[in-house]
Amino acid sequence: MPISPANRSFQRWCKIMSSAPDERMVRIAELEIHSADLDHYRAYLEEEIAASVEREPGVLMLHAVADRADPTKIRILEVYANREAYETHITTPHFLKYKLGTADMVKSLRLVDVDPIILAAK
């Protein structure tokens, strides 16, 4: 029985997540967005994340959440196979479109590199 593209993608993801965890690059991006721009920012973000996960094998996970009490505060958990995958990611057309398109919407940005203790998903 042939393996579906979704299963193939999942198998690749499992292999990357389980091999050489010390090479993974994990970061939390902490953003604050101007409230008037929030809907436009979220549209750019959704497009960028969808393209990154679909097109870039080294982008393992991008999870974006908003603070329930203040939705202008966005947090993004970023997991890359390694530093090289991150460096490739920030030069892609979809990422550059996002960065340029949202530059004036972002009130503040803080990038926090972290060490994963455990990353699990169901």
GROMACS .gro file of C-alpha atoms in nm:
model
  122
    1MET     CA    1   0.000   0.000   0.000
    2PRO     CA    2   0.152   0.339  -0.096
    3ILE     CA    3   0.218   0.593   0.175
    4SER     CA    4   0.005   0.907   0.149
    5PRO     CA    5   0.176   1.248   0.133
    6ALA     CA    6   0.037   1.330   0.478
    7ASN     CA    7   0.182   1.011   0.626
    8ARG     CA    8   0.513   1.069   0.450
    9SER     CA    9   0.526   1.421   0.590
   10PHE     CA   10   0.441   1.292   0.938
   11GLN     CA   11   0.711   1.023   0.917
   12ARG     CA   12   0.968   1.285   0.810
   13TRP     CA   13   0.861   1.509   1.098
   14CYS     CA   14   0.890   1.221   1.350
   15LYS     CA   15   1.238   1.136   1.224
   16ILE     CA   16   1.357   1.496   1.251
   17MET     CA   17   1.199   1.548   1.594
   18SER     CA   18   1.354   1.230   1.732
   19SER     CA   19   1.702   1.264   1.582
   20ALA     CA   20   1.969   1.496   1.715
   21PRO     CA   21   1.751   1.705   1.948
   22ASP     CA   22   2.057   1.909   2.041
   23GLU     CA   23   2.068   2.046   1.685
   24ARG     CA   24   1.713   2.179   1.691
   25MET     CA   25   1.671   2.552   1.718
   26VAL     CA   26   1.380   2.655   1.937
   27ARG     CA   27   1.270   3.011   1.988
   28ILE     CA   28   0.979   3.203   2.133
   29ALA     CA   29   0.890   3.526   1.955
   30GLU     CA   30   0.708   3.773   2.180
   31LEU     CA   31   0.528   4.041   1.981
   32GLU     CA   32   0.297   4.327   2.057
   33ILE     CA   33   0.086   4.447   1.766
   34HIS     CA   34  -0.079   4.787   1.726
   35SER     CA   35  -0.446   4.723   1.800
   36ALA     CA   36  -0.566   4.895   1.482
   37ASP     CA   37  -0.354   4.653   1.276
   38LEU     CA   38  -0.437   4.330   1.457
   39ASP     CA   39  -0.666   4.175   1.193
   40HIS     CA   40  -0.425   4.256   0.910
   41TYR     CA   41  -0.130   4.128   1.111
   42ARG     CA   42  -0.304   3.798   1.185
   43ALA     CA   43  -0.382   3.749   0.815
   44TYR     CA   44  -0.014   3.795   0.726
   45LEU     CA   45   0.089   3.562   1.009
   46GLU     CA   46  -0.151   3.286   0.909
   47GLU     CA   47  -0.033   3.301   0.547
   48GLU     CA   48   0.334   3.295   0.649
   49ILE     CA   49   0.300   3.005   0.891
   50ALA     CA   50   0.098   2.795   0.645
   51ALA     CA   51   0.356   2.851   0.369
   52SER     CA   52   0.653   2.784   0.598
   53VAL     CA   53   0.520   2.456   0.734
   54GLU     CA   54   0.409   2.337   0.391
   55ARG     CA   55   0.719   2.434   0.190
   56GLU     CA   56   1.014   2.416   0.428
   57PRO     CA   57   1.125   2.073   0.554
   58GLY     CA   58   1.343   2.236   0.823
   59VAL     CA   59   1.051   2.425   0.978
   60LEU     CA   60   0.924   2.165   1.222
   61MET     CA   61   0.668   2.367   1.413
   62LEU     CA   62   0.525   2.718   1.423
   63HIS     CA   63   0.253   2.771   1.684
   64ALA     CA   64   0.106   3.119   1.730
   65VAL     CA   65  -0.114   3.217   2.023
   66ALA     CA   66  -0.264   3.542   2.152
   67ASP     CA   67  -0.294   3.651   2.513
   68ARG     CA   68  -0.660   3.606   2.602
   69ALA     CA   69  -0.663   3.923   2.817
   70ASP     CA   70  -0.474   4.129   2.556
   71PRO     CA   71  -0.491   3.985   2.202
   72THR     CA   72  -0.236   4.237   2.077
   73LYS     CA   73   0.026   4.026   2.259
   74ILE     CA   74   0.121   3.739   2.029
   75ARG     CA   75   0.358   3.454   2.113
   76ILE     CA   76   0.503   3.221   1.850
   77LEU     CA   77   0.676   2.895   1.935
   78GLU     CA   78   0.922   2.826   1.654
   79VAL     CA   79   1.101   2.491   1.614
   80TYR     CA   80   1.356   2.439   1.336
   81ALA     CA   81   1.559   2.127   1.252
   82ASN     CA   82   1.877   2.330   1.307
   83ARG     CA   83   2.023   2.679   1.278
   84GLU     CA   84   2.070   2.636   0.902
   85ALA     CA   85   1.697   2.568   0.860
   86TYR     CA   86   1.622   2.892   1.046
   87GLU     CA   87   1.869   3.089   0.834
   88THR     CA   88   1.705   2.947   0.520
   89HIS     CA   89   1.358   3.028   0.657
   90ILE     CA   90   1.428   3.398   0.705
   91THR     CA   91   1.535   3.435   0.340
   92THR     CA   92   1.224   3.277   0.185
   93PRO     CA   93   0.984   3.493  -0.018
   94HIS     CA   94   0.689   3.416   0.212
   95PHE     CA   95   0.883   3.516   0.525
   96LEU     CA   96   1.013   3.836   0.364
   97LYS     CA   97   0.658   3.924   0.252
   98TYR     CA   98   0.543   3.879   0.613
   99LYS     CA   99   0.830   4.086   0.760
  100LEU     CA  100   0.791   4.372   0.514
  101GLY     CA  101   0.412   4.367   0.524
  102THR     CA  102   0.392   4.374   0.904
  103ALA     CA  103   0.689   4.599   0.986
  104ASP     CA  104   0.474   4.900   1.079
  105MET     CA  105   0.217   4.685   1.260
  106VAL     CA  106   0.460   4.554   1.521
  107LYS     CA  107   0.489   4.768   1.832
  108SER     CA  108   0.756   4.545   1.991
  109LEU     CA  109   0.939   4.222   1.918
  110ARG     CA  110   1.153   4.012   2.149
  111LEU     CA  111   1.315   3.688   2.033
  112VAL     CA  112   1.399   3.440   2.309
  113ASP     CA  113   1.615   3.140   2.222
  114VAL     CA  114   1.525   2.849   2.448
  115ASP     CA  115   1.642   2.494   2.511
  116PRO     CA  116   1.368   2.236   2.467
  117ILE     CA  117   1.303   2.015   2.766
  118ILE     CA  118   1.033   1.811   2.597
  119LEU     CA  119   0.831   1.879   2.284
  120ALA     CA  120   0.529   1.654   2.248
  121ALA     CA  121   0.222   1.659   2.027
  122LYS     CA  122  -0.066   1.425   1.968
   0.00000   0.00000   0.00000
